[in-house]
mmCIF file with all atom_site columns, C-alpha atoms in Angstrom:
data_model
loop_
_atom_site.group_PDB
_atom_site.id
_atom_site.type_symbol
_atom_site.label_atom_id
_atom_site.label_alt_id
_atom_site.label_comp_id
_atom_site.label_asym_id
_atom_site.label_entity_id
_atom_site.label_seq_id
_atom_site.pdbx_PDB_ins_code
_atom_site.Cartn_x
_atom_site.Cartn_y
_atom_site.Cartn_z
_atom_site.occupancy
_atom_site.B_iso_or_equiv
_atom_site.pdbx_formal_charge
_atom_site.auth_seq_id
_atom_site.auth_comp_id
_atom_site.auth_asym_id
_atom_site.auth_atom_id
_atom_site.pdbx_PDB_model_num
ATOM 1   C CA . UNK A 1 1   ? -7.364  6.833   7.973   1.00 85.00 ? 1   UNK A CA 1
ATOM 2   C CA . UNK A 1 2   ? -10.444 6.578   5.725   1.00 90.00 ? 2   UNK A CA 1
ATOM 3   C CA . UNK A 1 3   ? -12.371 3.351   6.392   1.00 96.00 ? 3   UNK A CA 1
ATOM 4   C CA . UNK A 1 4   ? -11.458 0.610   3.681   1.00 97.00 ? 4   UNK A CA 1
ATOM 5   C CA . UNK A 1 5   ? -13.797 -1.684  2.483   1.00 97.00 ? 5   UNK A CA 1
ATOM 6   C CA . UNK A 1 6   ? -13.272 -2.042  -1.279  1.00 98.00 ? 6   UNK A CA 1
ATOM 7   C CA . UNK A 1 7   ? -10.857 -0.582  -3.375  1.00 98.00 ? 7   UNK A CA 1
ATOM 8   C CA . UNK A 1 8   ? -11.771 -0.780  -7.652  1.00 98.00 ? 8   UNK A CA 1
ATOM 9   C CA . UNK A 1 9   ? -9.266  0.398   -9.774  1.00 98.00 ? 9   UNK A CA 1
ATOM 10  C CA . UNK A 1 10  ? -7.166  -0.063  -12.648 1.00 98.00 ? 10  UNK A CA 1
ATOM 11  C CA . UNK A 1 11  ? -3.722  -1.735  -12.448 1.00 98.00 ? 11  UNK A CA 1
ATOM 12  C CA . UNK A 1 12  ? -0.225  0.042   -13.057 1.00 98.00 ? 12  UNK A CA 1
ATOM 13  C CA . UNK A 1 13  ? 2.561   -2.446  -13.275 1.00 98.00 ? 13  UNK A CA 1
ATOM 14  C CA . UNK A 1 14  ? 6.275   -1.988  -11.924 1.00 98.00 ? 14  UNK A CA 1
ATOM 15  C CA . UNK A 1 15  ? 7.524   -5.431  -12.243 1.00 97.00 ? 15  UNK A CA 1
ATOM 16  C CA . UNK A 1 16  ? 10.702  -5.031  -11.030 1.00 97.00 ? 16  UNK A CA 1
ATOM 17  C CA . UNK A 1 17  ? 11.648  -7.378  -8.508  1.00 98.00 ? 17  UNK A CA 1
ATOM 18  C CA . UNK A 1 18  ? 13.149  -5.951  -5.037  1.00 98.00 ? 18  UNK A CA 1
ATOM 19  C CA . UNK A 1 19  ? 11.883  -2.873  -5.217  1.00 98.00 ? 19  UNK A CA 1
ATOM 20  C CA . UNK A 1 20  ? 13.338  -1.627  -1.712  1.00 97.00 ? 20  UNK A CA 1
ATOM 21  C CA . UNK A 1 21  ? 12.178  1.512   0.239   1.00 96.00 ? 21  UNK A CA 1
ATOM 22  C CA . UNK A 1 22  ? 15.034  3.891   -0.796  1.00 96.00 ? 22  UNK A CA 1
ATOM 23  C CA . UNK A 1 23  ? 13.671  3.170   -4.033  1.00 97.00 ? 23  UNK A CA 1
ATOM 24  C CA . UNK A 1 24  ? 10.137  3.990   -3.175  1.00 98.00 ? 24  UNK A CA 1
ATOM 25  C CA . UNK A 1 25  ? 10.993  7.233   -1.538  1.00 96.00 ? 25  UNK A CA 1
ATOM 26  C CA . UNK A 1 26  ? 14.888  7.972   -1.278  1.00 95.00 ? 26  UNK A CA 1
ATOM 27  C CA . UNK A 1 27  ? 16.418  8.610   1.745   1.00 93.00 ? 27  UNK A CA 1
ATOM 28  C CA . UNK A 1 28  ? 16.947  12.390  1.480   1.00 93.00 ? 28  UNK A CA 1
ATOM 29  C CA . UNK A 1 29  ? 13.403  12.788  1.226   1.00 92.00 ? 29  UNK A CA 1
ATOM 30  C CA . UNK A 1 30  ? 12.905  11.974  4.638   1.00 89.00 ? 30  UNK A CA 1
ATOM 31  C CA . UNK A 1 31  ? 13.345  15.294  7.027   1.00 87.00 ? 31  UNK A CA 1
ATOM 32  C CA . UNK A 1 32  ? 9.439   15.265  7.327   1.00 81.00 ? 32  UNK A CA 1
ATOM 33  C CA . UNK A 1 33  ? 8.004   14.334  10.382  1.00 79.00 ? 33  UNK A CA 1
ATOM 34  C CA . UNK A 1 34  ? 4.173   14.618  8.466   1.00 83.00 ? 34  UNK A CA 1
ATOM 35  C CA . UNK A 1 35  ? 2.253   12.271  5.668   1.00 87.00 ? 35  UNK A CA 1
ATOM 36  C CA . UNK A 1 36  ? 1.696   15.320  3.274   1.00 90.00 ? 36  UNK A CA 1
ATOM 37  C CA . UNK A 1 37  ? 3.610   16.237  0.318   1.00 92.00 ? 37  UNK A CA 1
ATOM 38  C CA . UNK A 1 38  ? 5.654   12.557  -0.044  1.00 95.00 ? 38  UNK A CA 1
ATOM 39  C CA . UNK A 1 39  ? 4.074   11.506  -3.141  1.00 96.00 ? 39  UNK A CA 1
ATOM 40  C CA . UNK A 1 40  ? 5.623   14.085  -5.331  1.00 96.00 ? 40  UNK A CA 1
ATOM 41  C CA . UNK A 1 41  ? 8.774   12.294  -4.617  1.00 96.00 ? 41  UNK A CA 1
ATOM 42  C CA . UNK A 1 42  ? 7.386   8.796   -4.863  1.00 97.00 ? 42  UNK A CA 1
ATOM 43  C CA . UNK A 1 43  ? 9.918   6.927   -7.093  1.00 98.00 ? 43  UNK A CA 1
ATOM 44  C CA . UNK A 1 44  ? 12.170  10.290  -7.738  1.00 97.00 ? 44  UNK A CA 1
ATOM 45  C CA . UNK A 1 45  ? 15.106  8.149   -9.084  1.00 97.00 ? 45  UNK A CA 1
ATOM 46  C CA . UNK A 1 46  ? 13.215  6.707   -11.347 1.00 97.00 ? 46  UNK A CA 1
ATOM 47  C CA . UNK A 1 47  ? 10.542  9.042   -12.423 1.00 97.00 ? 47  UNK A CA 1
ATOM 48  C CA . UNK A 1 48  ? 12.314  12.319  -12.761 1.00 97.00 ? 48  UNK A CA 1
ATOM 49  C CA . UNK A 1 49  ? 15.533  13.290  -14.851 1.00 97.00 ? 49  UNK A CA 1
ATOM 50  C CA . UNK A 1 50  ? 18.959  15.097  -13.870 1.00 95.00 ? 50  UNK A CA 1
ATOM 51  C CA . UNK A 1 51  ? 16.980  18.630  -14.548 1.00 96.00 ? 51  UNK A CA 1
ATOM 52  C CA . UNK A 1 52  ? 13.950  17.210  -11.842 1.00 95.00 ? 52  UNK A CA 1
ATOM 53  C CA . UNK A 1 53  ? 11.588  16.830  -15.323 1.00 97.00 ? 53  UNK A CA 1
ATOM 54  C CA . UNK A 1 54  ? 9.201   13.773  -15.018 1.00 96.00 ? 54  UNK A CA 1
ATOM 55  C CA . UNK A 1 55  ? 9.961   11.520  -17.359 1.00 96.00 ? 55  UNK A CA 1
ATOM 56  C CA . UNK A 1 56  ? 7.240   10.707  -19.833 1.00 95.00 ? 56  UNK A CA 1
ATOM 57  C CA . UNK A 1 57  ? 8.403   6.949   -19.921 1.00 95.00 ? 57  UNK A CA 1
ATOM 58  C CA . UNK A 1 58  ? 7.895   6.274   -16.430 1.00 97.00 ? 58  UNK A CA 1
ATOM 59  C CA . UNK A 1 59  ? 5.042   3.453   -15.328 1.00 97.00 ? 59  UNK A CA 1
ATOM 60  C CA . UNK A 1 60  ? 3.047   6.324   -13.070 1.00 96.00 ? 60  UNK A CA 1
ATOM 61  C CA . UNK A 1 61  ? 3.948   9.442   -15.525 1.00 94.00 ? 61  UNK A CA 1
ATOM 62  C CA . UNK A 1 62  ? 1.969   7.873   -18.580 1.00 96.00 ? 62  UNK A CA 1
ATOM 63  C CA . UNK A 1 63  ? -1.351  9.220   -19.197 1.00 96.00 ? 63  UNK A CA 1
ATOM 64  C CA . UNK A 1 64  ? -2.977  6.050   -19.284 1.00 96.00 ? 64  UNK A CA 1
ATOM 65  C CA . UNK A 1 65  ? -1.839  5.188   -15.591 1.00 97.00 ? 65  UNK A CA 1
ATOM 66  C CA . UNK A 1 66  ? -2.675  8.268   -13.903 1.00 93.00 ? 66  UNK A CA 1
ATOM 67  C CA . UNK A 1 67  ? -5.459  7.513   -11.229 1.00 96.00 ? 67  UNK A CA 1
ATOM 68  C CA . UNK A 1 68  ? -4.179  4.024   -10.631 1.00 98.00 ? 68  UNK A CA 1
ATOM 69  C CA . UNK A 1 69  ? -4.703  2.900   -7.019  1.00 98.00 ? 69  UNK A CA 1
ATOM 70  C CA . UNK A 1 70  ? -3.762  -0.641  -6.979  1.00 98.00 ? 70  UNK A CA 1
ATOM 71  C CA . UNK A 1 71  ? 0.250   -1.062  -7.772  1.00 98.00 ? 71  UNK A CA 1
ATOM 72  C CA . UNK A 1 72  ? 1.652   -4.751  -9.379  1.00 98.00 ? 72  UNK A CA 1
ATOM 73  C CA . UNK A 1 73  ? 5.376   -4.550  -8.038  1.00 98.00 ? 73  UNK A CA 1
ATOM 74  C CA . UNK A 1 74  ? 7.683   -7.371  -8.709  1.00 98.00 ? 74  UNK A CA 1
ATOM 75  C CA . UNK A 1 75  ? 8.902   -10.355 -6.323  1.00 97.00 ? 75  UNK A CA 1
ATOM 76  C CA . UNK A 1 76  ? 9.816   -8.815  -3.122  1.00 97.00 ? 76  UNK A CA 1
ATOM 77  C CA . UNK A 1 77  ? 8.069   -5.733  -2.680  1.00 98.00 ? 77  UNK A CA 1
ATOM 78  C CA . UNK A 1 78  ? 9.295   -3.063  -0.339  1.00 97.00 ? 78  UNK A CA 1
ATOM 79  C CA . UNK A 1 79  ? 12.777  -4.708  1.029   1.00 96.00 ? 79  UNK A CA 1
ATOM 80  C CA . UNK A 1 80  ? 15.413  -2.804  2.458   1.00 91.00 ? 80  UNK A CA 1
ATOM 81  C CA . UNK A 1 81  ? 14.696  -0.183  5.320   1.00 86.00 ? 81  UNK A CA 1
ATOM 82  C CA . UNK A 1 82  ? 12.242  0.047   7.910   1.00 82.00 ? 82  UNK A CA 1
ATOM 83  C CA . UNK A 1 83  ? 11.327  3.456   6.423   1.00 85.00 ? 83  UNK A CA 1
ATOM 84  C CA . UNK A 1 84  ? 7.310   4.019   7.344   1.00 92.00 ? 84  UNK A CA 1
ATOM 85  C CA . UNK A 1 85  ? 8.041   6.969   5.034   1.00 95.00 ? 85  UNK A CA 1
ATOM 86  C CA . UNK A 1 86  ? 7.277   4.299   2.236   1.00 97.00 ? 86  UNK A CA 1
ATOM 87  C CA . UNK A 1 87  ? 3.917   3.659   2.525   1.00 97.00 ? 87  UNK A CA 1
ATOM 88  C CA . UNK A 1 88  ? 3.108   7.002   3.166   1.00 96.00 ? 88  UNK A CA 1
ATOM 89  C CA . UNK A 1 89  ? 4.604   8.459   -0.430  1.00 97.00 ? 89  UNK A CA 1
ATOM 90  C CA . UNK A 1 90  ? 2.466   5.570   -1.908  1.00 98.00 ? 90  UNK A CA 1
ATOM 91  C CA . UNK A 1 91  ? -0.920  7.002   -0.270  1.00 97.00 ? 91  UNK A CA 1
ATOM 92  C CA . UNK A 1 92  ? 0.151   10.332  -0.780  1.00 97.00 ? 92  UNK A CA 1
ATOM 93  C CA . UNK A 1 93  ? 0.575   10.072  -4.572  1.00 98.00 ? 93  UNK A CA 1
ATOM 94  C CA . UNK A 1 94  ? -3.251  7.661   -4.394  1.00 98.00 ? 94  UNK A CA 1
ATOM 95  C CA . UNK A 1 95  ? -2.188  4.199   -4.623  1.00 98.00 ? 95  UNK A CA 1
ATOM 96  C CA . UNK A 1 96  ? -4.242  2.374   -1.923  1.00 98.00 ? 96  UNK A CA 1
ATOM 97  C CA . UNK A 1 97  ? -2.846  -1.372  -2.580  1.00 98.00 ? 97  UNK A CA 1
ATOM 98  C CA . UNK A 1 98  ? 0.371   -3.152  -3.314  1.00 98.00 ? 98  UNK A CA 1
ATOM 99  C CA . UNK A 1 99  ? 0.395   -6.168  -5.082  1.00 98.00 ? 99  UNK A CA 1
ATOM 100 C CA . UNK A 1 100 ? 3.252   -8.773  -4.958  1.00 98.00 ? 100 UNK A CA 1
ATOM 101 C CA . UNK A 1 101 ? 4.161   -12.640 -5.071  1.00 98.00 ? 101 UNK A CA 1
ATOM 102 C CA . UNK A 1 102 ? 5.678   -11.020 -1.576  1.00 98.00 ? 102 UNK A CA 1
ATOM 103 C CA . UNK A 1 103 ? 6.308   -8.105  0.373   1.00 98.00 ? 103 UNK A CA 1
ATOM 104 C CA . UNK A 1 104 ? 8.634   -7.275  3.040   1.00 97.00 ? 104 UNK A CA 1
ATOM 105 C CA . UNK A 1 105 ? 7.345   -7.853  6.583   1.00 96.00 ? 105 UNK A CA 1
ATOM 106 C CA . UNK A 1 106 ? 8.400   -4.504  7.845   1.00 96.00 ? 106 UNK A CA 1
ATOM 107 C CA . UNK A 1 107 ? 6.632   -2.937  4.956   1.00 97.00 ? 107 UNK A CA 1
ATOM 108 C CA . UNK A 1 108 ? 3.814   -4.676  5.225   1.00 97.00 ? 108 UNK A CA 1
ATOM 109 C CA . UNK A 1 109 ? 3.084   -4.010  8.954   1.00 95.00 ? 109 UNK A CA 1
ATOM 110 C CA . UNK A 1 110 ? 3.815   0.008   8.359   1.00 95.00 ? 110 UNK A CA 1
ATOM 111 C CA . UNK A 1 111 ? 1.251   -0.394  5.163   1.00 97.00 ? 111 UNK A CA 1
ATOM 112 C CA . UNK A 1 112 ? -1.147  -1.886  7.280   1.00 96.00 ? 112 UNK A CA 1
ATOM 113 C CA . UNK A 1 113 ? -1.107  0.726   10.096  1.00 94.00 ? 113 UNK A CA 1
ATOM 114 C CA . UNK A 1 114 ? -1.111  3.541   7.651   1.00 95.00 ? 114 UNK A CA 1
ATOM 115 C CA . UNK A 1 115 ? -4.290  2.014   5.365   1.00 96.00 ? 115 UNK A CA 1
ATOM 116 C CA . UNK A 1 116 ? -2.435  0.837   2.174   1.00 98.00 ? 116 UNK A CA 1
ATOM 117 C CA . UNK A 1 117 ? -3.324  -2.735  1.614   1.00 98.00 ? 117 UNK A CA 1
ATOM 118 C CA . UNK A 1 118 ? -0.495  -4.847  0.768   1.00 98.00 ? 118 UNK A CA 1
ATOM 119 C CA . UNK A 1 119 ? -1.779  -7.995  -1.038  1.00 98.00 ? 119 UNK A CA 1
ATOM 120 C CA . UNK A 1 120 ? -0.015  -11.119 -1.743  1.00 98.00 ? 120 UNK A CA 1
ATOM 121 C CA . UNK A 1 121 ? -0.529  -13.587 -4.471  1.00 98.00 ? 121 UNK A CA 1
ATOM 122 C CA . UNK A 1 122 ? 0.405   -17.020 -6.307  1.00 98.00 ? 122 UNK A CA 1
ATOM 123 C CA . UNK A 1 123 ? 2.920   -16.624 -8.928  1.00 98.00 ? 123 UNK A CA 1
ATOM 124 C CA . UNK A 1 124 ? 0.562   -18.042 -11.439 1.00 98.00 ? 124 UNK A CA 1
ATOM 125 C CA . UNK A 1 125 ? -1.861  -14.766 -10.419 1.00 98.00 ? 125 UNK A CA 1
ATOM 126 C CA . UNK A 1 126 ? 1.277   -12.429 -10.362 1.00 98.00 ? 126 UNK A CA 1
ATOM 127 C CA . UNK A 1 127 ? 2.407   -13.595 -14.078 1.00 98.00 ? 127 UNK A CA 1
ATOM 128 C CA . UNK A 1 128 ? -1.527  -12.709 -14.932 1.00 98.00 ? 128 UNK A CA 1
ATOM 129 C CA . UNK A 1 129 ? -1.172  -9.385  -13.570 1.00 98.00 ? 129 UNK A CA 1
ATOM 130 C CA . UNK A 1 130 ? 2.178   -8.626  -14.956 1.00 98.00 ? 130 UNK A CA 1
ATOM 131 C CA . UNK A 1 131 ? 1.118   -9.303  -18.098 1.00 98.00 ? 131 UNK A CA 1
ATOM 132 C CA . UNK A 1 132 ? -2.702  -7.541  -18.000 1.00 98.00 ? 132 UNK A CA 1
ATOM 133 C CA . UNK A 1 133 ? -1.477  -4.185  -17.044 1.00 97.00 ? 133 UNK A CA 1
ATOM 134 C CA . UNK A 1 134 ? -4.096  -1.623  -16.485 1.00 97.00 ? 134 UNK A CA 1
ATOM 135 C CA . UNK A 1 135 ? -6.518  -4.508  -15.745 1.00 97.00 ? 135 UNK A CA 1
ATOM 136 C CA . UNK A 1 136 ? -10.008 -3.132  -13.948 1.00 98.00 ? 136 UNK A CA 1
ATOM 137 C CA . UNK A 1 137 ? -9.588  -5.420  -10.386 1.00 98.00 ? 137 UNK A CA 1
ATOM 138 C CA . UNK A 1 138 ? -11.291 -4.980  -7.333  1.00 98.00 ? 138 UNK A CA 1
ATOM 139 C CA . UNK A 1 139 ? -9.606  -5.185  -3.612  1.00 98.00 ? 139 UNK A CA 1
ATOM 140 C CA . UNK A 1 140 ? -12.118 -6.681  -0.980  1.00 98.00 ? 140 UNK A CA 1
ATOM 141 C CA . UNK A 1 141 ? -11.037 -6.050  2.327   1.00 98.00 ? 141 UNK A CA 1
ATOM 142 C CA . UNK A 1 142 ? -14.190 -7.257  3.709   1.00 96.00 ? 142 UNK A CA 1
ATOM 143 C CA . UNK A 1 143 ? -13.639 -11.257 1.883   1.00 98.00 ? 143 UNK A CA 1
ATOM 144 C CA . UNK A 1 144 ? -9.845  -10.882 1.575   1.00 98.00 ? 144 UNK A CA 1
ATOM 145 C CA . UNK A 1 145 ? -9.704  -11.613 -1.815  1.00 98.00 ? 145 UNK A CA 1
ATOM 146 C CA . UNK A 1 146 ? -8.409  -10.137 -5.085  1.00 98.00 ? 146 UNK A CA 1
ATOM 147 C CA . UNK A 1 147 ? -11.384 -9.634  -7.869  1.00 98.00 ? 147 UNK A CA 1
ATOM 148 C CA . UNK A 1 148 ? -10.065 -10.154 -11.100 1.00 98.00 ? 148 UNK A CA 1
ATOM 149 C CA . UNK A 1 149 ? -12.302 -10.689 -14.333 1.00 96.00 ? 149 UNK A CA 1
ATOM 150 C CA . UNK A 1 150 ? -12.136 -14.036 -13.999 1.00 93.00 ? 150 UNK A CA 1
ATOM 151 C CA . UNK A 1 151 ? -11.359 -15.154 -10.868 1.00 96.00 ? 151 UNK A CA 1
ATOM 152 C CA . UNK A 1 152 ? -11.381 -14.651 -7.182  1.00 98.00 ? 152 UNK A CA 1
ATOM 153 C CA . UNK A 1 153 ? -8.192  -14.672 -5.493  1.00 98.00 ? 153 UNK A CA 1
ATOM 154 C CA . UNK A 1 154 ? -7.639  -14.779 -1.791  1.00 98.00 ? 154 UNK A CA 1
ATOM 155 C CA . UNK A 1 155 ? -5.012  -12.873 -0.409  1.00 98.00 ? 155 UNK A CA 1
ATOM 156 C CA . UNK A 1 156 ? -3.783  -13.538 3.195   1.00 97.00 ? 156 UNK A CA 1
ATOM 157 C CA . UNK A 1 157 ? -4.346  -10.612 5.963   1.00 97.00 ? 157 UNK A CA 1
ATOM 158 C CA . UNK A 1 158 ? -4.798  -11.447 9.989   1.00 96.00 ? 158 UNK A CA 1
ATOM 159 C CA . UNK A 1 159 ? -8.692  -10.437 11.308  1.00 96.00 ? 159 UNK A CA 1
ATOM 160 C CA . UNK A 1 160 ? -7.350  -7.518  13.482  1.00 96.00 ? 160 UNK A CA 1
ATOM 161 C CA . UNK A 1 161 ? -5.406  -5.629  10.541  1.00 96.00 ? 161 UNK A CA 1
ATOM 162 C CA . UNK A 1 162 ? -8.914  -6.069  8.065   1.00 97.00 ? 162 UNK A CA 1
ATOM 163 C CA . UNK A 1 163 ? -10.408 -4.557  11.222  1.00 96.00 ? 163 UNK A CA 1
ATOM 164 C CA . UNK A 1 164 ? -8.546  -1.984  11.757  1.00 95.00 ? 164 UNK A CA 1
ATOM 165 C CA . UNK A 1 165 ? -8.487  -1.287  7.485   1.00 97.00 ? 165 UNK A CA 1
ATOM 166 C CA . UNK A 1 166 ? -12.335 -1.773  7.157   1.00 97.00 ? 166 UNK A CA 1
ATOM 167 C CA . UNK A 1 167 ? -13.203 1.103   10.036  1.00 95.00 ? 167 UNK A CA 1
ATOM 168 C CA . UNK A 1 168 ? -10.459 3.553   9.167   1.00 94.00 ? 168 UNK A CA 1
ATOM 169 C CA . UNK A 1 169 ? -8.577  3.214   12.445  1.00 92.00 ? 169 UNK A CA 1
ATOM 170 C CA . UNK A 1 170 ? -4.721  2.209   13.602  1.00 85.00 ? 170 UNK A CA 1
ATOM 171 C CA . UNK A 1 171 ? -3.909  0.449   16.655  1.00 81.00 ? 171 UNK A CA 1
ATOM 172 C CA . UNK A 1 172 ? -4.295  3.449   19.089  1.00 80.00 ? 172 UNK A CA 1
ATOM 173 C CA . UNK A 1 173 ? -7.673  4.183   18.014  1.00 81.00 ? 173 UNK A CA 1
ATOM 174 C CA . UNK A 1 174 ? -8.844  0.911   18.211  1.00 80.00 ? 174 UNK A CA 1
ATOM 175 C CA . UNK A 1 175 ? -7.278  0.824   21.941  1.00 81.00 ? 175 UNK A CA 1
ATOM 176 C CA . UNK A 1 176 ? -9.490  4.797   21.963  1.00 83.00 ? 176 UNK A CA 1
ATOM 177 C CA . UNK A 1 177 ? -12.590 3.012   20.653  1.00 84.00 ? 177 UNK A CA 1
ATOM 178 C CA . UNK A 1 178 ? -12.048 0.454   23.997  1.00 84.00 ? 178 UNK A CA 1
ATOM 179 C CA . UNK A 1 179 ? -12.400 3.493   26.447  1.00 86.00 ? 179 UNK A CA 1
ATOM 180 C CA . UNK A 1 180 ? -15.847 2.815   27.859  1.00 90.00 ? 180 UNK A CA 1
ATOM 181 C CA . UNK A 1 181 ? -14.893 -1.103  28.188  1.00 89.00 ? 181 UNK A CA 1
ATOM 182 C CA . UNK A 1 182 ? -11.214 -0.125  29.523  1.00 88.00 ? 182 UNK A CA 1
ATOM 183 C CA . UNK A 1 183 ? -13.114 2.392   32.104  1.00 90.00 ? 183 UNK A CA 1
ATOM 184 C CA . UNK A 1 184 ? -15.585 -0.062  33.493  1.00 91.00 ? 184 UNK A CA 1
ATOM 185 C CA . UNK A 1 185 ? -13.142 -3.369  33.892  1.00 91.00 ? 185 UNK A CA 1
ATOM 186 C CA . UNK A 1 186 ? -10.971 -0.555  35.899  1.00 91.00 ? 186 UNK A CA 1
ATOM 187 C CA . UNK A 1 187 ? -14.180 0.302   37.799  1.00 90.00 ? 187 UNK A CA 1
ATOM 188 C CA . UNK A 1 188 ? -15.150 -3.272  38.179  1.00 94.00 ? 188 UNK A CA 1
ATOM 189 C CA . UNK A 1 189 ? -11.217 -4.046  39.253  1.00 92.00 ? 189 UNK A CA 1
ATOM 190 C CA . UNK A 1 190 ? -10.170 -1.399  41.738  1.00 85.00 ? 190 UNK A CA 1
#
């Protein structure tokens, strides 16, 4: 994982609520064992027609959206199956942050161990972004907060996940980066 400290992007907007993870990356997608190469099947359902055309209409297909890393889904974002398959299609096609009045818990704990930053707000903020798509917002690991043009927003994420997020690691090589400690309390304890 890269080290995340900021992320400043434009928003794309998907506000459908429930957006589950057969919906994010379907099911038959899933016969890779690698991160590489989900993206172009991020959303397929939805983004692609009968003949496998993208469809000029869809949220991410539109000019004006490509490049987006921060995503505004609707309530309830990334229900359904434990899939960690989900998170990586999102990083694999570039988006870097979810955004949501809520997001699944199993989601959310594959996001964070991947490096996509799933961000929860107040429905007050949510209706904002909803309505402002392709707003320029910024993503501040670092303070935990949301930077919108007018406001601050804090967004809630547990000190060892922003950790983990801000040097680039996962939980095995933060337990990797505690060798030299691990080695010496087994030296100090044998």
């Amino acid at each position: 994982m890269e080290p995340i400290k900021q992320i400043r992007s434009k928003t794309v907007v998907m506000p459908n609520d429930d957006i589950d993870t057969d919906q994010i990356i379907p099911a038959r997608y899933l016969t890779t064992t690698t991160k590489e190469g989900l993206g172009k099947n991020l959303f397929n359902d939805w983004r692609y027609d009968r003949d496998g055309k993208e469809r000029a209409d869809f949220v991410l297909t539109r000019p004006e959206n490509r490049g987006a890393q921060i995503l505004v889904g609707g309530h309830n974002f990334g229900c359904g199956s434990s899939r960690e398959h989900a998170p990586w299609a999102l990083l694999d096609f570039g988006i870097r942050a979810v955004v949501s009045t809520e997001i699944a818990d199993i989601f959310r704990s594959n996001s964070l161990k991947n490096g996509l930053v799933p961000i929860v707000v107040d429905a007050d903020t949510h209706r904002w972004l909803l309505a402002n798509p392709g707003t320029d917002v910024t993503v501040d690991v670092a303070s935990a907060t949301l930077v919108l043009p007018t406001r601050r927003v804090p967004f809630p994420i547990d000190k060892f996940s922003r950790y983990c997020l801000m040097n680039g690691i996962d939980q095995l090589g933060f337990l990797l980066d505690q060798e030299v400690a691990i080695k010496r309390y087994e030296q100090a304890h044998a």
